[in-house]
Coordinates of C-alpha atoms and ligand atoms in Angstrom, one line a residue:
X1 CA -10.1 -62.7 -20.6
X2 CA -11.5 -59.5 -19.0
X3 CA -12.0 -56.9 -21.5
X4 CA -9.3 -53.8 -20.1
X5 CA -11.4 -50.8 -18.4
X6 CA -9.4 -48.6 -20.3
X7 CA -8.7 -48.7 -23.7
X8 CA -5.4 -47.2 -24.8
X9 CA -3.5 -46.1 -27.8
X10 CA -0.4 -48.1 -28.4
X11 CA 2.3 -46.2 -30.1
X12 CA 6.3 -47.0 -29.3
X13 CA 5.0 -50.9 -27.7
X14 CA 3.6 -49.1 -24.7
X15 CA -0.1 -48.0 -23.9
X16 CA -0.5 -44.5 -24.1
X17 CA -3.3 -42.2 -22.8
X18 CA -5.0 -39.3 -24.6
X19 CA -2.9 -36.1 -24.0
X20 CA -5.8 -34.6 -21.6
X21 CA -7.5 -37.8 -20.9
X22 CA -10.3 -37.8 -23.4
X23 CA -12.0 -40.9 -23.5
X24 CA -15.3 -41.8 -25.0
X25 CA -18.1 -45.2 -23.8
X26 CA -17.4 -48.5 -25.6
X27 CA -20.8 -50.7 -25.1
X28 CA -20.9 -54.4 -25.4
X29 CA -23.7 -55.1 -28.2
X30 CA -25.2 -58.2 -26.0
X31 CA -26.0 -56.1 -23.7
X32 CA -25.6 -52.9 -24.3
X33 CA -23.0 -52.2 -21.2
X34 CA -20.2 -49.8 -21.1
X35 CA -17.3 -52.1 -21.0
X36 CA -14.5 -49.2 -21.3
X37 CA -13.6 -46.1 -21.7
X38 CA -11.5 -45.5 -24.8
X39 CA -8.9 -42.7 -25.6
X40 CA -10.1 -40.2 -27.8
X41 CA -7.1 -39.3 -30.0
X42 CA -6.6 -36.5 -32.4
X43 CA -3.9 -35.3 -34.3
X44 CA -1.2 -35.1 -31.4
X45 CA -1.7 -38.8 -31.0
X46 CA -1.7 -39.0 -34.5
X47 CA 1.2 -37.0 -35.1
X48 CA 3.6 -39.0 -32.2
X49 CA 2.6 -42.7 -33.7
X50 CA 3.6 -41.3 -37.2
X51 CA 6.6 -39.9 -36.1
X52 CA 7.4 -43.5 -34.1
X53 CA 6.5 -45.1 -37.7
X54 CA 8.4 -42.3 -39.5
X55 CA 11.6 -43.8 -37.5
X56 CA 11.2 -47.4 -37.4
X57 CA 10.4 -47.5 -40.8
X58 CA 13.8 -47.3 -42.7
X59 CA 15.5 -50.2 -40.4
X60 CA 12.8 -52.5 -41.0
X61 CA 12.7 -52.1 -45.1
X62 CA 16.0 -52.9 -44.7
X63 CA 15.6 -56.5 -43.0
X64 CA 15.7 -58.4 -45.5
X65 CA 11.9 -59.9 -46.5
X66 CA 12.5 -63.7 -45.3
X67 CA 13.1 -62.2 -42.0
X68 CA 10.4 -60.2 -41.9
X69 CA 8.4 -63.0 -42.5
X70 CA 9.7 -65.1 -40.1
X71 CA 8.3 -62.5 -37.6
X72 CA 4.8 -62.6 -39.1
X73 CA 5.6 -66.8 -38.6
X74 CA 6.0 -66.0 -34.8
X75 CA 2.5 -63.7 -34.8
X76 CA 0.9 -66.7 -36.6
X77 CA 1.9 -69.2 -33.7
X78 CA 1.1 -66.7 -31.3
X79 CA -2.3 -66.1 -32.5
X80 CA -2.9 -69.8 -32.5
X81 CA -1.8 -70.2 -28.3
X82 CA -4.4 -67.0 -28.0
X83 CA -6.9 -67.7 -29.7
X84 CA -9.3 -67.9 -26.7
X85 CA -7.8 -64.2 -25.8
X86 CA -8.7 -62.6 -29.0
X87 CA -12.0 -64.1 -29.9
X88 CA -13.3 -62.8 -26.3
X89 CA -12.2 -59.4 -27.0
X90 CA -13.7 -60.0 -31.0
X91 CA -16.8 -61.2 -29.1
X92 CA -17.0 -58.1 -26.4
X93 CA -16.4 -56.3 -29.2
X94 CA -18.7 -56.8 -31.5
X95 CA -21.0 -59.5 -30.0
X96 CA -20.7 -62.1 -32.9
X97 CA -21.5 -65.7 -31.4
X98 CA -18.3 -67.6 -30.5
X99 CA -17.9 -69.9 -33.4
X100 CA -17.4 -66.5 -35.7
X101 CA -15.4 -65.1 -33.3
X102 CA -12.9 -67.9 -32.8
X103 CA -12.7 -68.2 -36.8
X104 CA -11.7 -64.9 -36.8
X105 CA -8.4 -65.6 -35.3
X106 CA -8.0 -69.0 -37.1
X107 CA -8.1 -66.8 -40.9
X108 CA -6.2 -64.3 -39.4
X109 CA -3.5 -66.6 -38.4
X110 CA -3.7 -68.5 -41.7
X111 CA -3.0 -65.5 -43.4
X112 CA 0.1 -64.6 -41.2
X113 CA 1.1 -67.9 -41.9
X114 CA 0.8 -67.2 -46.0
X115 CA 2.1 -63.8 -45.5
X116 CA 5.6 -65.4 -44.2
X117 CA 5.8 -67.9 -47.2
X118 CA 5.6 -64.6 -49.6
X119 CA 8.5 -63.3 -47.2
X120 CA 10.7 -66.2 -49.4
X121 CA 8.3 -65.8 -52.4
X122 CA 9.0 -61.9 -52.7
X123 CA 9.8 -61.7 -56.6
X124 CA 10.7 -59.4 -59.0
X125 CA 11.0 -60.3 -62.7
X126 CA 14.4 -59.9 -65.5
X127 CA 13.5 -58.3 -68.5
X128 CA 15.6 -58.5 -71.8
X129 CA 16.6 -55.6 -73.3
X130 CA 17.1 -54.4 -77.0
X131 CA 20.3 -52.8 -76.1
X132 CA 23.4 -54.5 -76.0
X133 CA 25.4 -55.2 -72.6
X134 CA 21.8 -53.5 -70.3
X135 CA 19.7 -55.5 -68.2
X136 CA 16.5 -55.0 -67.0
X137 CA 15.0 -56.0 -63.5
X138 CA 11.9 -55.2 -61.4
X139 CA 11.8 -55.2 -57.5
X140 CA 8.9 -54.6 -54.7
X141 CA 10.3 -51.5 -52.9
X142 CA 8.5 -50.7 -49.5
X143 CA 6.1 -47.3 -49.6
X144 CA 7.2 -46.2 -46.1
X145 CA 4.5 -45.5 -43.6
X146 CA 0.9 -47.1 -44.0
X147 CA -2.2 -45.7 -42.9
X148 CA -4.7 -48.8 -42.2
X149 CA -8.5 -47.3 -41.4
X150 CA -10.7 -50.3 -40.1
X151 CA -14.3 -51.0 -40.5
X152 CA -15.9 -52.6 -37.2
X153 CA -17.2 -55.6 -38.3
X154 CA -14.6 -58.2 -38.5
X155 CA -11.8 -56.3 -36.2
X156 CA -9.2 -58.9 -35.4
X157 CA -9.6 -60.3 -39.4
X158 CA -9.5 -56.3 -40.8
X159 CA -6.2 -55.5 -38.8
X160 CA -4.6 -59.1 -39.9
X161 CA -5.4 -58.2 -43.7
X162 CA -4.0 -55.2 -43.7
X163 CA -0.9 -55.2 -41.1
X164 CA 0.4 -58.3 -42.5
X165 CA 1.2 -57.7 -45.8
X166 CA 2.0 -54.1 -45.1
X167 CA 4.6 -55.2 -42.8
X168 CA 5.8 -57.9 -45.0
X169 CA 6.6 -55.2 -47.4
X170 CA 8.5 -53.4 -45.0
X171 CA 6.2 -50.9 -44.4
X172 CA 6.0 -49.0 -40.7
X173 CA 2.0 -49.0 -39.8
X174 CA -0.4 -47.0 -38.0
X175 CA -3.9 -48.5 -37.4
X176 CA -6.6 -46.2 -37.1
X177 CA -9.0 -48.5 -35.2
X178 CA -13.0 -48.6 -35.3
X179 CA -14.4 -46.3 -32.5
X180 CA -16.7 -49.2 -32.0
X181 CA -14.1 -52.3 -32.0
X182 CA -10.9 -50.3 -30.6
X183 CA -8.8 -52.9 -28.3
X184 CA -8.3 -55.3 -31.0
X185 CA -6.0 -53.0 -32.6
X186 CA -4.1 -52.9 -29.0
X187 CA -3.5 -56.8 -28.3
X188 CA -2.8 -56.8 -31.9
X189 CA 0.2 -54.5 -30.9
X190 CA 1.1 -56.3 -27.8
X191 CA 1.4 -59.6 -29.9
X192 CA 3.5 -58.2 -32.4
X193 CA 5.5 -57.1 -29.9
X194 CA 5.8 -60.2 -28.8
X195 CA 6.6 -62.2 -31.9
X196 CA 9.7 -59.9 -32.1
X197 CA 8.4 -56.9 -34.1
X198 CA 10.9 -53.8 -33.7
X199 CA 9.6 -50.9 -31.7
X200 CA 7.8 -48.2 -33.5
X201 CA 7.0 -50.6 -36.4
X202 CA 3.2 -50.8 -35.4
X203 CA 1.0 -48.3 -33.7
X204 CA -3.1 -47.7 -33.2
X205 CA -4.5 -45.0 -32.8
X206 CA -7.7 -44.5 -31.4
X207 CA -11.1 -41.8 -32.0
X208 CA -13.4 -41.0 -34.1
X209 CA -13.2 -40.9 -38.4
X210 CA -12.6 -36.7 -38.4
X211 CA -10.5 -36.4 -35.1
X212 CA -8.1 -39.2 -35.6
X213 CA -8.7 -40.8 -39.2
X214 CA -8.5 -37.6 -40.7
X215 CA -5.3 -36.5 -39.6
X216 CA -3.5 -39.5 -40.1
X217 CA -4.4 -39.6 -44.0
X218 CA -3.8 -35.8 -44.6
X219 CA -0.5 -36.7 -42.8
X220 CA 2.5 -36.1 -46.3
X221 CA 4.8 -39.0 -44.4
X222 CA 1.9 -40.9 -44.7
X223 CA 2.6 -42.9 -48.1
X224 CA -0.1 -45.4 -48.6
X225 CA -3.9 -45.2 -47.1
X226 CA -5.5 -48.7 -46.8
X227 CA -9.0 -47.9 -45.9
X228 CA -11.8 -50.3 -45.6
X229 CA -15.5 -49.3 -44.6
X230 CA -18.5 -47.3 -46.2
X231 CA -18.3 -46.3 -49.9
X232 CA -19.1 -42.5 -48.6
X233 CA -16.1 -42.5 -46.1
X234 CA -14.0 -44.0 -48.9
X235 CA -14.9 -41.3 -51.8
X236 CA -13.8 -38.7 -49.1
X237 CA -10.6 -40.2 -48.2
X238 CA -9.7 -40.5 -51.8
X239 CA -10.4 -36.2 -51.7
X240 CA -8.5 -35.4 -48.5
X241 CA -5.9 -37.6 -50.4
X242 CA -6.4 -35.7 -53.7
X243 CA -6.0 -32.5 -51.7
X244 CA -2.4 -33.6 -49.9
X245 CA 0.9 -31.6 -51.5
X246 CA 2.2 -35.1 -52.3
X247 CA -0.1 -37.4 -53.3
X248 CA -0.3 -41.0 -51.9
X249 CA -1.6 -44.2 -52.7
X250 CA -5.1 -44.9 -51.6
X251 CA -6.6 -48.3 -51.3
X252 CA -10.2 -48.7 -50.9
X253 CA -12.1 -51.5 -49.8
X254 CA -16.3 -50.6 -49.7
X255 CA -18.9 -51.5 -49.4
X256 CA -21.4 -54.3 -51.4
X257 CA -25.3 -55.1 -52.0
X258 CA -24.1 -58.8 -53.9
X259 CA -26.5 -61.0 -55.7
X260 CA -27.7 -64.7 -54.8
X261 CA -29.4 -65.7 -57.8
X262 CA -31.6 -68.7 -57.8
X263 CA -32.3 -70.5 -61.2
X264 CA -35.2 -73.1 -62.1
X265 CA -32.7 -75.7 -62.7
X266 CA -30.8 -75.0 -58.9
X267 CA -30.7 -77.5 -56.0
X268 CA -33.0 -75.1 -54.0
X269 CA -32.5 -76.8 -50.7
X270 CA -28.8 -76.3 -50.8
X271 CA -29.3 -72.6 -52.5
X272 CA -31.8 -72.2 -49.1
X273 CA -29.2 -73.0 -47.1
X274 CA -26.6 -70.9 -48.5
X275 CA -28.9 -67.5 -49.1
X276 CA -29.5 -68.0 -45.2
X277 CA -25.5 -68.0 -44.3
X278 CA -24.8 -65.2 -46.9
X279 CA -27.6 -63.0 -45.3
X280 CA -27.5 -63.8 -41.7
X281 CA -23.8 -64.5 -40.9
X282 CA -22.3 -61.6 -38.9
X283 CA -25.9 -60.5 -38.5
X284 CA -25.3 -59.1 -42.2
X285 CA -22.8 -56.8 -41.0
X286 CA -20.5 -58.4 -44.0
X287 CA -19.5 -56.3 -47.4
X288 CA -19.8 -59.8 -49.2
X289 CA -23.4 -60.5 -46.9
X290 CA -25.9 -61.6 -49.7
X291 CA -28.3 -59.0 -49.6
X292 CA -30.7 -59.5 -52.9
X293 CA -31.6 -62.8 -53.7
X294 CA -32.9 -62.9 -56.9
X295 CA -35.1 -65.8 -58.1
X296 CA -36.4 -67.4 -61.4
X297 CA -39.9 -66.6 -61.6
X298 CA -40.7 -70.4 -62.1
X299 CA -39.0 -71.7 -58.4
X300 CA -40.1 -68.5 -56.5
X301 CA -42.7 -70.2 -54.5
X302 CA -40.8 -73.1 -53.8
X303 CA -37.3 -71.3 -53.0
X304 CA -39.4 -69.2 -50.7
X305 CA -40.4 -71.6 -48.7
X306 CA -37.2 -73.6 -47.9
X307 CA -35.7 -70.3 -47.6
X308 CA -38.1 -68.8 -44.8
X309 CA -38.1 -72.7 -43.4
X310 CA -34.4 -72.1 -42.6
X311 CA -34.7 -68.5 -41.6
X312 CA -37.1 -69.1 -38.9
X313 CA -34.3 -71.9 -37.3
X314 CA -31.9 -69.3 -37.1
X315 CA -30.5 -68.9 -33.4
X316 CA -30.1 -65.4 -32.9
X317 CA -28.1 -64.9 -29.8
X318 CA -24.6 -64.7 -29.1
X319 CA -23.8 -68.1 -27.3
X320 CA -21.7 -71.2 -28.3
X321 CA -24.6 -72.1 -30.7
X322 CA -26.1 -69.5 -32.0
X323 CA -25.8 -67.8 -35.6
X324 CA -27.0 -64.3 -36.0
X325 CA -25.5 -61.6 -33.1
X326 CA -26.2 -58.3 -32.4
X327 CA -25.7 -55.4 -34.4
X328 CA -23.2 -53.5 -33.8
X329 CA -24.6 -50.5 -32.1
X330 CA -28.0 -49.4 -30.9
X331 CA -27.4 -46.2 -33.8
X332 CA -27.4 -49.3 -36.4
X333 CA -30.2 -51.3 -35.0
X334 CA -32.6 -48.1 -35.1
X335 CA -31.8 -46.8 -38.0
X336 CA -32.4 -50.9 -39.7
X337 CA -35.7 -50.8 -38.4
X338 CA -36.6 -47.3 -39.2
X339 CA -35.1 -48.5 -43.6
X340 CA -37.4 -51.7 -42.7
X341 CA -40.1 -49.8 -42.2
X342 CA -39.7 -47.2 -44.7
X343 CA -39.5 -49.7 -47.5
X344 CA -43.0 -51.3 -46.0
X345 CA -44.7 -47.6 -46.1
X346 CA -43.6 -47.9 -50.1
X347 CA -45.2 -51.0 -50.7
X348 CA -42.9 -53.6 -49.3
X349 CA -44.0 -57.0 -46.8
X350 CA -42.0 -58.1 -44.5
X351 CA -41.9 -61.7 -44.4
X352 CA -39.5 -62.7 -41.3
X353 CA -38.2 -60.5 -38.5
X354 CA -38.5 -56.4 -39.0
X355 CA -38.5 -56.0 -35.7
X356 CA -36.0 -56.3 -32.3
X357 CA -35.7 -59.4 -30.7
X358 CA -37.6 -58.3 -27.5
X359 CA -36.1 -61.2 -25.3
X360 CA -32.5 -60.1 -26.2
X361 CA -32.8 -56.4 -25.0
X362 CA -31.1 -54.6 -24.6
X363 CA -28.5 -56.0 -27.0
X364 CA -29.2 -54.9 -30.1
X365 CA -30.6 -58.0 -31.8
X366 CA -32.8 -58.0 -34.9
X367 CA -34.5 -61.0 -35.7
X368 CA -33.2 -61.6 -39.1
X369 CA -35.3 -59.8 -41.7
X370 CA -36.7 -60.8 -45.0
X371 CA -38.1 -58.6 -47.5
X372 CA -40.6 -58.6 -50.7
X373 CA -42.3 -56.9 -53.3
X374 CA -39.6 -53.9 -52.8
X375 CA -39.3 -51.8 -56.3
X376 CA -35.6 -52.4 -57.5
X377 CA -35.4 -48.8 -57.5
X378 CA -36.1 -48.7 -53.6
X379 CA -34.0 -46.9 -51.4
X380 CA -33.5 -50.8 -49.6
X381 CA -32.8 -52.2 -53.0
X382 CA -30.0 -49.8 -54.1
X383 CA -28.3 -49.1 -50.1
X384 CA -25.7 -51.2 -48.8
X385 CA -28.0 -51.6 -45.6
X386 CA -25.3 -53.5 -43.4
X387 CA -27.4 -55.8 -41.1
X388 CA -29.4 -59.0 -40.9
X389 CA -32.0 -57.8 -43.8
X390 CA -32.2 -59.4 -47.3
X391 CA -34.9 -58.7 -50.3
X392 CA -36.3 -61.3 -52.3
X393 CA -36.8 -60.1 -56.0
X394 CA -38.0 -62.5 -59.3
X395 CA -36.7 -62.6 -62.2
X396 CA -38.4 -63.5 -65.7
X397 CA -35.7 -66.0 -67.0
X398 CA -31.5 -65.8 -66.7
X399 CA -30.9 -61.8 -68.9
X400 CA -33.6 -60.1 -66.3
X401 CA -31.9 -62.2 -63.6
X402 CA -28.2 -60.7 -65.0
X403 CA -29.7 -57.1 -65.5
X404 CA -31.2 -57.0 -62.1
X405 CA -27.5 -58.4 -60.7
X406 CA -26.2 -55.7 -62.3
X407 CA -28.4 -52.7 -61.3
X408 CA -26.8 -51.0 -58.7
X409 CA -23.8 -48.9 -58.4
X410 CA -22.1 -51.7 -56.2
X411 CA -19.7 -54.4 -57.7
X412 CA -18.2 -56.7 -54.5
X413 CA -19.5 -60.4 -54.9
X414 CA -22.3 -62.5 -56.6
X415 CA -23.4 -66.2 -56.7
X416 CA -25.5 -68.3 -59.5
X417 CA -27.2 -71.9 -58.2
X418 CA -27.4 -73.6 -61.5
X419 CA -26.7 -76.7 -62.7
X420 CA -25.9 -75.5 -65.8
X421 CA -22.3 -74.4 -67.2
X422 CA -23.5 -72.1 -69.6
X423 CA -25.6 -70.0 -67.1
X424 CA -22.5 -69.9 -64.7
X425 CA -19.8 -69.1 -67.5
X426 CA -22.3 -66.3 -68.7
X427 CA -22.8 -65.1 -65.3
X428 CA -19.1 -65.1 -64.4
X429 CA -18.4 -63.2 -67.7
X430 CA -21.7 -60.8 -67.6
X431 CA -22.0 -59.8 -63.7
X432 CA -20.0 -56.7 -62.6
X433 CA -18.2 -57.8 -59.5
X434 CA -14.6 -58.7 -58.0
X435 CA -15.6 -62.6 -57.0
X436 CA -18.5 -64.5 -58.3
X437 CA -19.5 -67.8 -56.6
X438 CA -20.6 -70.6 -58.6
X439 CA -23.6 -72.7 -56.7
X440 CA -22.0 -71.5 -52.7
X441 CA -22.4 -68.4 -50.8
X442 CA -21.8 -64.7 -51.6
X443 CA -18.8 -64.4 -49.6
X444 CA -15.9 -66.8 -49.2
X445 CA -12.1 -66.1 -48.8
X446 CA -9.0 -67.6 -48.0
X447 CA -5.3 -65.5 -47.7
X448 CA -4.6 -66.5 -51.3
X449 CA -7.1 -65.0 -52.4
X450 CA -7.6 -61.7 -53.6
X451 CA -10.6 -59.7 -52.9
X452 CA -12.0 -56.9 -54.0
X453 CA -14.9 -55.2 -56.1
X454 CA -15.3 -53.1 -58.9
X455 CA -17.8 -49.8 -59.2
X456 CA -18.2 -48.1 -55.7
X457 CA -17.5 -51.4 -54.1
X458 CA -13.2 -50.8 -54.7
X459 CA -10.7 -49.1 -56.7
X460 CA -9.3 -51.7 -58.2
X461 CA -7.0 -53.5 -55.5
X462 CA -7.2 -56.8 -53.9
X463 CA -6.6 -58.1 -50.9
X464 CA -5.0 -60.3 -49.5
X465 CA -3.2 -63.1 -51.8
X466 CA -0.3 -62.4 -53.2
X467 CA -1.6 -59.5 -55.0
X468 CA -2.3 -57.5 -51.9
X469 CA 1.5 -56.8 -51.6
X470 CA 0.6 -54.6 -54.9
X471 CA -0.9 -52.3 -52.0
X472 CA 1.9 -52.1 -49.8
X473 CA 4.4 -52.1 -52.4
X474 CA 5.8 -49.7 -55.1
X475 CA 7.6 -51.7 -58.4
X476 CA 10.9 -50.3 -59.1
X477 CA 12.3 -50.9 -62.5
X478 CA 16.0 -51.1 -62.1
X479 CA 18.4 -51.2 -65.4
X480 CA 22.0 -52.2 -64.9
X481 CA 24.4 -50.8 -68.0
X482 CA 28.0 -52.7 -67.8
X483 CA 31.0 -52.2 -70.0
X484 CA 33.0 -55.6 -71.0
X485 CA 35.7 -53.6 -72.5
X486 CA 36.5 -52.2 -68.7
X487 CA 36.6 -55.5 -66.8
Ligands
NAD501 P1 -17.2 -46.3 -42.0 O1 -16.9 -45.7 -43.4 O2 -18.3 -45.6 -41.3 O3 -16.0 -46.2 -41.1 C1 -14.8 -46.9 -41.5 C2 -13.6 -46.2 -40.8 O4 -13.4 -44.9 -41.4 C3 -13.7 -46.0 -39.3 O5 -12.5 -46.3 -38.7 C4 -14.0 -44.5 -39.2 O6 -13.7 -43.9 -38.0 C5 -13.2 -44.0 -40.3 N1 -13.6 -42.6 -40.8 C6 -14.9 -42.1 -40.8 N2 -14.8 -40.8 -41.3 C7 -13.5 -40.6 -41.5 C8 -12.8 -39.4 -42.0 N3 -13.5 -38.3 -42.3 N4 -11.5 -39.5 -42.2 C9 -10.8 -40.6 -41.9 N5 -11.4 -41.7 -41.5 C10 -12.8 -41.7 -41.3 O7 -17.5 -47.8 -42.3 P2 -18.1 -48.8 -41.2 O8 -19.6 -48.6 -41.1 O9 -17.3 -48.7 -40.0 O10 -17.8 -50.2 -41.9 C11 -18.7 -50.9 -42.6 C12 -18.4 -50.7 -44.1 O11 -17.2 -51.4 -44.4 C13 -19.5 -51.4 -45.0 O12 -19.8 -50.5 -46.0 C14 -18.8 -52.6 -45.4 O13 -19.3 -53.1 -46.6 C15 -17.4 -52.2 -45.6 N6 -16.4 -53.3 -45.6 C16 -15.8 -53.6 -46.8 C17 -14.9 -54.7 -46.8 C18 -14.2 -55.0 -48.1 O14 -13.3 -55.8 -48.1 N7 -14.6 -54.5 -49.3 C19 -14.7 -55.4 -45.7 C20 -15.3 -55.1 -44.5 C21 -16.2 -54.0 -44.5

């Protein structure tokens, strides 16, 4: 696959241009080339993909759900005969290594798959009722139009979580995609296109967060805003929102700084292994990455040592079998290296990495970072920090482990390694977070499900599962009155 010189908006299934021709540089993290120019929309592109959705919308509500999954059935086998298409363009993208890439599209295609059996699975409940000859039903009614803002990091996987059950509901989306990952969003459209989606039902729109995003969620035809990406970007879409003559619903997924706690009574070589995936995979760039590891005063030493044992093995690189790619822009990579060294200057060490891998420029590699002695307090320790650097912290016993789980304002995911089942039961029931793993990895998801967090990490939705169609749906409460004396 060549990635296109040109990256587009698609609105209507056809590739539009900026009105003017604005375009702005995409760069390929390995290497730091400019790939493509990309259109730099604002709100006339915004405006013409909403009114596209605006008038596929009501036809496709009306299709009844089955059928609508049977087109997300078609994406799904699609997705499977591209897979080689779509993890290039994941891996131009962002510059993961191949194996991430290429699991991108196998989730994203399980999860069309799941989204079609919920198509046949789309239920509503009968309620009695007190009063004599009235019942009671509920149905999922479709919003209308869906705004879907995308983070960067997983492009192909963020688009698939969101458009699928959106459209499953019956929903009309526009896709606002990541200025830094923007052509996913396009063969995304193309493929839907081709699985037998109706015109107009999907559109992406491409630019920057104020120019494009910020139109489309002050937008009133604009029912629903799924947003996921940076708590701060998140708190002010909820205001622009807030603002809006008619409100709409606003789904945020944010950001995380999760947990990995290691107890005395863990299997340390198998918590080493797991604190290395949860930090390093997607060279951090992850809202579930495991970015405090937490670890009974007793084991320290010895955790320490698998744990730095395995970080020095990780590949860094972006080849068939490597583990830790690039970050996502040379922005990100200074600014890791400039927190890195700000939490040294307050009395951190750096004990692996802190620095760019040298070799690898100019991609924008960091050799995967590890961190100690930083106050909890710590700029480092409280900051979602978004790359390939995790902090090691003790703990005194299990309640200062819990506290320190606990102490900042995030609330995505957590993991215990224990042996024992009443630390885990009191960790599931005392840490603050949407998913806690039990002796495994900080993240972990599969498209049943849900996933979310709790405190500046979400507002309380979930997705996907079956409770992501919560998002994308509005309950109606129907009640039916009928007369027998006027049959
Ligand atoms: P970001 O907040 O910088 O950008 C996200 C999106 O918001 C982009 O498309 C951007 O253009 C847009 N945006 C920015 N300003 C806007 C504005 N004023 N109006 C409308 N849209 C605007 O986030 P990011 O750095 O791209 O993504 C990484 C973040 O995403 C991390 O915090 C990560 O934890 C989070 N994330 C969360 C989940 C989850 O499920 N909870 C999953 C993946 C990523």
């Amino acid at each position: 696959m060549t990635y296109p010189s040109f990256v587009p908006h698609w609105v209507a299934d056809v590739e539009v241009p900026s009105s003017g021709g604005a375009s702005f540089d995409k760069r390929c993290p390995i290497d730091d080339r400019v790939v493509a120019q990309v259109a730099r929309g604002g709100a006339a592109e915004v405006a013409h993909a909403l009114s596209s959705a605006a008038g596929a919308a009501g036809a496709w509500s009306r299709l009844p759900a089955p059928s609508r999954g049977a087109i997300l059935g078609r994406a799904a086998t699609l997705l499977r005969e591209r897979e080689h298409e779509f993890a290039a363009i994941v891996q131009v993208e962002t510059g993961k290594p191949w194996k991430n890439a290429a699991a991108e599209v196998a989730s994203s295609a399980d999860l069309a798959v799941f989204m079609e059996g919920e198509g046949s699975r789309f239920y509503g409940k009968t309620l009695p009722s007190p009063i004599l000859h009235r019942s009671v039903q509920t149905l999922r009614s479709p919003i209308g139009v869906c705004a879907a803002i995308m983070p960067f990091n997983s492009p192909l996987a963020g688009v698939a979580w969101k458009v699928f059950p959106a459209l499953l509901c019956g929903n009309a989306v526009v896709v606002k995609s990541h200025e830094l990952t923007p052509y996913t969003a396009v063969a995304f459209g193309r493929l839907l296109k081709d699985a037998g989606l109706p015109v107009g039902v999907y559109s992406a729109v491409q630019g920057t967060g104020p120019d494009a995003g910020a139109p489309l969620v002050r937008d009133h035809r604009v029912g629903v805003v799924s947003f996921t990406g940076s708590t701060a970007t998140g708190k002010l879409i909820q205001q622009m929102v807030s603002q809006r003559a008619v409100l709409a619903k606003v789904c945020l997924e944010l950001g995380g700084k999760n947990p990995f706690v290691v107890c005395d009574d863990a299997d340390l070589e198998l918590a080493a292994d797991l604190a290395v995936a949860s930090a390093f995979i997607d060279a951090g760039q992850r809202c579930a990455s495991g970015s405090r590891i937490i670890v009974f005063d007793s084991v320290y030493d010895a955790f320490r040592d698998a744990f730095l044992q395995r970080v020095a093995k990780v590949r860094v690189g972006s080849g068939a079998d490597d583990d830790c790619g690039p970050v996502i822009s040379r922005a990100s990579l200074d600014r890791l290296i400039g927190q890195v060294d700000g939490a040294v200057a307050r009395g951190g060490r750096v004990v692996a990495g802190g620095r760019a891998v040298a070799a690898l420029a100019p991609g924008y590699y960091l050799a995967p970072t590890v961190l100690e002695g930083v106050a909890v307090d710590d700029e480092v320790s409280q900051q979602e920090l978004f790359g390939p650097v995790t902090c090691l912290y003790r703990a005194g016993g299990f309640d200062q482990a819990v506290r320190l789980a606990n102490s900042t304002h995030y609330g995505l995911t957590g993991a215990i390694h224990t042996a024992s089942v009443h630390r885990a039961q009191e960790f599931i029931a005392r840490y603050h977070g949407g998913l806690v793993s039990v002796n495994g990895a900080t993240f972990g998801s599969g498209p049943h499900m849900p996933f979310g967090g709790v405190k500046n990490s979400g507002n309380g939705f979930r997705e996907p599962g079956t409770e992501s169609l919560d998002v994308y749906s509005e309950w109606k409460t129907v009640v039916i009155n009928h007369h027998p004396g006027r049959i």
